[in-house]
Coordinates of C-alpha atoms and ligand atoms in Angstrom, one line a residue:
M462 CA 4.2 -0.8 26.1
Q463 CA 6.4 0.1 23.0
E464 CA 4.3 0.3 19.4
Y465 CA 6.1 -1.0 16.5
V466 CA 3.7 0.7 13.9
Q467 CA 3.6 4.4 14.1
L468 CA 1.1 7.0 13.0
R469 CA 2.2 10.5 12.8
R470 CA 0.7 13.6 10.7
D471 CA 2.7 16.0 8.3
G472 CA 0.0 18.5 7.2
A473 CA -3.1 16.4 5.3
V474 CA -0.4 13.7 5.3
A475 CA -0.5 10.8 7.8
I476 CA 2.7 8.8 7.6
I477 CA 2.6 5.4 8.8
T478 CA 5.9 3.6 10.1
L479 CA 6.5 -0.1 10.8
D480 CA 8.8 0.3 13.5
R481 CA 10.5 -2.7 14.5
P482 CA 13.9 -2.1 12.3
E483 CA 15.7 -5.1 14.4
K484 CA 13.6 -7.8 12.8
V485 CA 13.5 -5.8 9.7
N486 CA 9.9 -4.7 10.2
A487 CA 8.1 -8.3 10.7
L488 CA 4.8 -8.3 11.5
D489 CA 3.5 -10.1 14.6
R490 CA -0.2 -9.8 15.5
P491 CA 0.0 -6.6 17.8
M492 CA 1.1 -5.0 15.2
L493 CA -1.2 -6.1 12.2
D494 CA -3.9 -5.3 14.9
R495 CA -2.3 -1.9 15.2
L496 CA -2.1 -1.3 11.6
I497 CA -5.8 -1.9 11.0
A498 CA -6.5 0.6 14.3
L499 CA -4.4 3.1 12.6
L500 CA -6.1 2.6 9.0
D501 CA -9.3 3.1 10.7
E502 CA -7.9 6.2 12.3
V503 CA -6.9 7.6 9.2
A504 CA -10.5 6.8 7.4
R505 CA -12.4 8.6 10.2
S506 CA -9.9 11.5 10.3
G507 CA -12.1 13.5 7.6
T508 CA -9.0 15.6 7.3
V509 CA -6.1 13.1 6.0
R510 CA -5.8 13.6 2.4
A511 CA -2.8 11.3 1.7
L512 CA -1.3 8.5 3.2
L513 CA 2.2 7.2 3.2
V514 CA 3.6 4.1 4.5
T515 CA 7.1 3.1 4.8
G516 CA 9.5 1.4 7.2
A517 CA 11.9 1.9 9.7
G518 CA 15.8 1.3 9.5
R519 CA 17.0 -0.8 6.4
A520 CA 14.0 -3.2 5.5
F521 CA 9.9 -2.1 4.5
S522 CA 9.0 -5.4 6.0
A523 CA 10.0 -9.1 6.0
G524 CA 6.4 -9.7 6.2
Q525 CA 4.6 -12.3 8.7
D526 CA 6.8 -12.6 12.3
L527 CA 7.6 -16.3 11.7
A528 CA 8.3 -16.2 15.7
D529 CA 5.2 -14.9 16.6
P530 CA 4.0 -17.4 19.2
A531 CA 0.6 -16.5 18.1
F532 CA 1.4 -17.8 14.6
W533 CA 2.0 -21.7 13.8
R534 CA 3.0 -22.5 17.5
D535 CA -0.5 -21.8 18.9
P536 CA -2.2 -25.3 18.8
N537 CA -5.6 -23.7 17.9
F538 CA -3.8 -21.6 15.1
D539 CA -6.2 -21.1 12.0
I540 CA -4.4 -19.5 9.3
A541 CA -7.8 -19.0 7.2
A542 CA -9.2 -17.2 10.2
V543 CA -5.6 -15.1 10.7
V544 CA -5.4 -14.3 6.9
E545 CA -9.0 -12.8 6.8
Q546 CA -8.6 -11.0 10.2
T547 CA -5.3 -9.5 9.5
Y548 CA -3.9 -9.2 6.2
N549 CA -7.2 -9.3 4.0
A550 CA -8.5 -6.8 6.3
I551 CA -5.7 -4.6 5.7
V552 CA -5.7 -4.9 1.7
R553 CA -9.3 -4.3 2.0
R554 CA -8.9 -1.0 4.2
L555 CA -6.2 0.2 1.8
R556 CA -8.1 -0.4 -1.8
A557 CA -11.1 1.2 0.0
L558 CA -9.8 4.1 1.5
P559 CA -11.2 7.3 -0.1
I560 CA -7.3 9.2 -0.6
P561 CA -4.3 8.1 -2.0
T562 CA -2.1 5.8 -0.7
I563 CA 1.7 5.8 -1.2
A564 CA 4.2 3.2 -0.3
A565 CA 7.7 4.3 0.3
V566 CA 9.8 1.1 0.0
N567 CA 13.0 1.7 1.7
G568 CA 14.3 -1.6 1.7
V569 CA 13.4 -5.3 1.3
A570 CA 9.7 -5.9 1.1
A571 CA 9.2 -9.7 1.8
G572 CA 6.3 -12.0 1.6
A573 CA 3.0 -10.3 3.1
G574 CA 5.5 -7.0 3.3
A575 CA 5.8 -7.1 -0.2
N576 CA 2.0 -7.1 -0.8
L577 CA 0.9 -4.8 1.4
A578 CA 3.3 -2.5 -0.3
L579 CA 1.6 -3.4 -3.4
A580 CA -1.6 -2.8 -2.5
C581 CA -1.2 1.1 -2.1
D582 CA -2.0 3.1 -4.8
I583 CA 1.7 4.4 -5.7
V584 CA 4.7 2.6 -5.0
I585 CA 8.2 4.4 -5.0
A586 CA 11.2 2.4 -3.8
A587 CA 14.8 3.0 -2.7
R588 CA 16.7 2.0 -5.8
S589 CA 18.7 -0.6 -2.8
A590 CA 15.0 -1.9 -2.3
S591 CA 13.8 -5.4 -3.3
F592 CA 10.6 -7.3 -3.5
L593 CA 10.5 -11.1 -2.1
Q594 CA 7.5 -13.3 -2.7
A595 CA 9.2 -15.5 0.2
F596 CA 6.0 -17.3 1.0
A597 CA 7.1 -20.7 -1.3
R598 CA 10.8 -21.1 0.7
I599 CA 8.1 -21.7 4.0
G600 CA 5.6 -23.5 1.9
L601 CA 2.7 -20.9 1.5
I602 CA 1.3 -19.2 -1.0
P603 CA 1.4 -15.2 -1.7
D604 CA -1.0 -13.9 0.4
A605 CA -2.3 -10.4 1.4
G606 CA -3.4 -9.9 -2.1
G607 CA -0.3 -10.9 -3.9
T608 CA -1.6 -13.3 -6.3
F609 CA -3.9 -10.7 -7.5
M610 CA -1.7 -7.5 -7.8
L611 CA 1.0 -9.8 -9.6
T612 CA -1.1 -11.1 -12.1
R613 CA -2.9 -8.0 -12.8
L614 CA 0.2 -6.0 -12.8
L615 CA 2.8 -8.4 -14.4
G616 CA 0.8 -11.2 -16.1
E617 CA 0.5 -15.1 -15.4
A618 CA 4.4 -15.7 -16.7
R619 CA 5.9 -13.4 -14.3
A620 CA 3.5 -13.6 -11.6
K621 CA 4.2 -17.4 -11.6
A622 CA 7.8 -17.2 -11.8
L623 CA 8.0 -14.8 -8.3
A624 CA 5.6 -17.0 -6.8
M625 CA 7.6 -20.3 -7.2
L626 CA 11.1 -19.2 -7.6
A627 CA 10.7 -17.1 -4.4
E628 CA 13.8 -14.7 -5.9
P629 CA 14.2 -11.3 -4.9
L630 CA 12.9 -8.5 -7.7
P631 CA 15.3 -5.9 -7.2
A632 CA 13.3 -2.2 -7.3
E633 CA 14.9 -1.1 -10.7
T634 CA 13.2 -4.4 -12.6
A635 CA 10.1 -3.8 -10.4
A636 CA 9.7 -0.3 -12.0
Q637 CA 10.9 -1.7 -15.4
W638 CA 7.8 -4.3 -15.4
G639 CA 5.0 -1.9 -14.1
L640 CA 5.0 -3.4 -10.9
I641 CA 5.6 -0.3 -9.0
W642 CA 5.7 3.4 -10.0
K643 CA 9.3 4.3 -9.5
V644 CA 12.8 3.9 -8.5
V645 CA 15.0 7.2 -6.8
D646 CA 18.3 7.1 -4.9
D647 CA 18.1 5.5 -1.3
D648 CA 18.9 8.7 0.2
A649 CA 16.0 10.8 -1.6
L650 CA 13.5 8.2 -0.8
A651 CA 12.1 9.9 2.5
G652 CA 12.2 13.4 1.1
E653 CA 10.8 12.1 -2.6
A654 CA 7.9 10.0 -1.2
L655 CA 6.6 12.9 1.1
A656 CA 6.7 15.5 -1.7
L657 CA 4.9 13.1 -3.4
A658 CA 1.9 12.5 -0.6
Q659 CA 2.0 16.3 0.0
R660 CA 1.4 16.8 -3.6
L661 CA -1.7 14.4 -3.8
A662 CA -2.9 15.5 -0.4
G663 CA -3.1 19.2 -2.2
G664 CA -5.0 17.7 -5.0
P665 CA -9.0 17.3 -5.8
T666 CA -9.2 14.5 -3.1
L667 CA -12.7 13.5 -3.8
A668 CA -11.6 13.4 -7.8
L669 CA -8.9 11.3 -6.6
A670 CA -10.9 8.8 -4.8
L671 CA -12.9 8.2 -7.6
A672 CA -10.8 7.5 -10.3
K673 CA -9.2 5.2 -7.5
Q674 CA -12.8 3.5 -7.5
A675 CA -12.8 3.1 -11.5
I676 CA -9.2 2.2 -12.0
Q677 CA -10.0 -0.6 -9.2
A678 CA -13.0 -1.5 -10.6
A679 CA -11.8 -1.9 -14.3
S680 CA -9.9 -5.0 -13.3
E681 CA -13.4 -7.0 -12.9
N682 CA -15.4 -4.9 -15.6
G683 CA -15.8 -5.3 -19.4
L684 CA -15.9 -2.1 -21.1
T685 CA -19.6 -1.5 -21.3
A686 CA -19.8 -1.7 -17.4
Q687 CA -16.5 0.2 -17.3
L688 CA -17.8 3.2 -19.6
D689 CA -21.1 3.1 -17.3
L690 CA -19.3 3.3 -14.2
E691 CA -16.8 6.7 -15.7
R692 CA -20.2 8.3 -16.8
D693 CA -21.5 8.2 -13.1
L694 CA -18.5 8.6 -11.4
Q695 CA -17.4 11.4 -13.3
A696 CA -20.8 13.1 -12.9
A697 CA -20.1 12.9 -9.0
A698 CA -16.8 14.8 -9.9
G699 CA -18.2 17.3 -11.6
R700 CA -20.6 18.0 -8.8
T701 CA -17.3 18.8 -6.5
Q702 CA -16.0 22.3 -5.7
D703 CA -12.8 21.3 -6.8
F704 CA -14.3 20.7 -10.0
A705 CA -15.5 24.2 -10.3
E706 CA -12.3 25.7 -8.8
G707 CA -10.3 23.4 -11.3
I708 CA -11.9 25.3 -14.3
A709 CA -12.1 28.8 -12.5
A710 CA -8.3 28.3 -12.0
F711 CA -7.9 27.2 -15.7
L712 CA -9.6 30.4 -17.2
A713 CA -8.0 32.5 -14.7
K714 CA -4.6 31.0 -15.4
R715 CA -3.5 30.6 -11.7
K716 CA -2.8 27.4 -9.8
P717 CA -5.6 25.8 -8.5
E718 CA -6.7 25.4 -4.7
F719 CA -8.1 22.3 -4.0
R720 CA -10.1 21.8 -0.6
G721 CA -11.2 18.3 -1.2
A722 CA -14.4 18.9 -1.2
Ligands
T3D1958 O1 -1.0 -17.0 9.1 C1 -0.6 -16.3 8.3 O2 -0.8 -14.9 8.7 C2 0.0 -16.8 7.2 C3 0.6 -15.5 6.5 C4 1.8 -15.1 5.7 C5 2.6 -14.2 5.4 C6 3.8 -14.0 4.9 O3 4.6 -13.1 5.0 S1 4.7 -15.5 5.1 C7 6.6 -14.9 4.7 C8 6.9 -14.4 5.6 N1 8.5 -13.7 5.4 C9 9.4 -14.5 5.2 O4 9.3 -15.7 5.3 C10 10.8 -13.5 5.0 C11 11.8 -14.0 6.0 N2 12.8 -13.1 6.2 C12 14.1 -13.3 5.2 O5 13.9 -14.0 4.3 C13 15.1 -12.1 5.5 O6 14.9 -12.4 6.8 C14 14.9 -10.9 4.8 C15 15.1 -11.3 3.2 C16 13.5 -10.3 4.7 C17 16.1 -10.2 4.9 O7 17.0 -10.5 5.0 P1 18.3 -10.0 5.9 O8 19.5 -10.8 5.7 O9 18.2 -8.5 5.3 O10 18.1 -9.8 7.4 P2 18.0 -11.3 8.2 O11 19.5 -11.2 9.1 O12 17.5 -12.3 7.8 O13 17.0 -10.6 9.6 C18 17.2 -9.8 10.6 C19 16.5 -10.2 11.9 O14 15.1 -10.1 11.4 C20 16.9 -11.7 12.0 O15 16.9 -11.6 13.3 P3 17.9 -11.9 14.6 O16 18.8 -13.2 14.1 O17 18.7 -10.8 14.1 O18 17.5 -11.9 16.1 C21 15.9 -12.5 11.5 O19 15.4 -13.8 12.0 C22 14.8 -11.4 11.8 N3 13.4 -12.0 10.7 C23 13.6 -11.7 9.6 N4 12.6 -11.8 8.9 C24 11.6 -12.2 9.6 C25 12.5 -12.6 11.1 N5 11.8 -12.9 12.1 C26 10.6 -12.9 12.3 N6 9.9 -13.5 11.1 C27 10.3 -12.9 9.9 N7 9.7 -12.9 8.5

């Protein structure tokens, strides 16, 4: 059976590719279930220190496969259950993974496809890419964490306009607005994204995971709770071998060799 989501390794980097280019990587139920299984495999591996997610062909993903027979045509279709079992499960996993996650958005990212990209820690996009909250076009609301990420990153005014107008947001505007990290030329995307993932995979993995945890908690916490959390997580970072290595390397005026421990 052909797999429409691929996992490969490049050293300590895991690369997940949405690979159904003839349908602009629209996500059917088997693809979503496989994505969940692959995220679990990455989480279990113990040797993956960065995850890169991208799309094959001219798009990142068109979001939910609207032609999937398991979607609205099934008389027993329970949209809440499907969202919980698929998109929510994926977003929860991406946010909890204790390694940096990078989305390389190679073309249009629509619907849940856009919001899965935005659930990654760092989003880098091709200049020709765009982000489309397509949901209102079919009478749905942004899911897969969309209302959370758009509001946190852009504020209510832009989040509401993107959700209600369902117009494509060009990647360059997304970067100017702070929705994503940066835009690169189309032909540079794959190389730059992999280089970024490799650089992160060579970093102090436990400290990066603790920074991720702290920054994600900041949107829920007040300053007092956040200062408490930073204190506690810094204590954990300070107990890592990579912290000792970082200090030793600084004092010896050499490059640190982080092991992720
Ligand atoms: O229960 C739940 O799970 C609810 C959760 C919902 C989450 C969601 O993601 S809802 C939003 C779903 N996505 C969309 O509404 C986007 C629909 N697609 C588009 O708007 C456009 O296709 C794109 C802007 C993404 C790309 O446009 P374009 O012109 O580059 O490509 P195209 O020609 O429209 O698409 C190419 C093919 O892919 C075409 O098939 P064909 O005619 O060549 O056989 C098209 O039908 C197919 N395709 C594109 N998007 C989807 C799709 N097939 C199924 N589902 C799609 N989402």
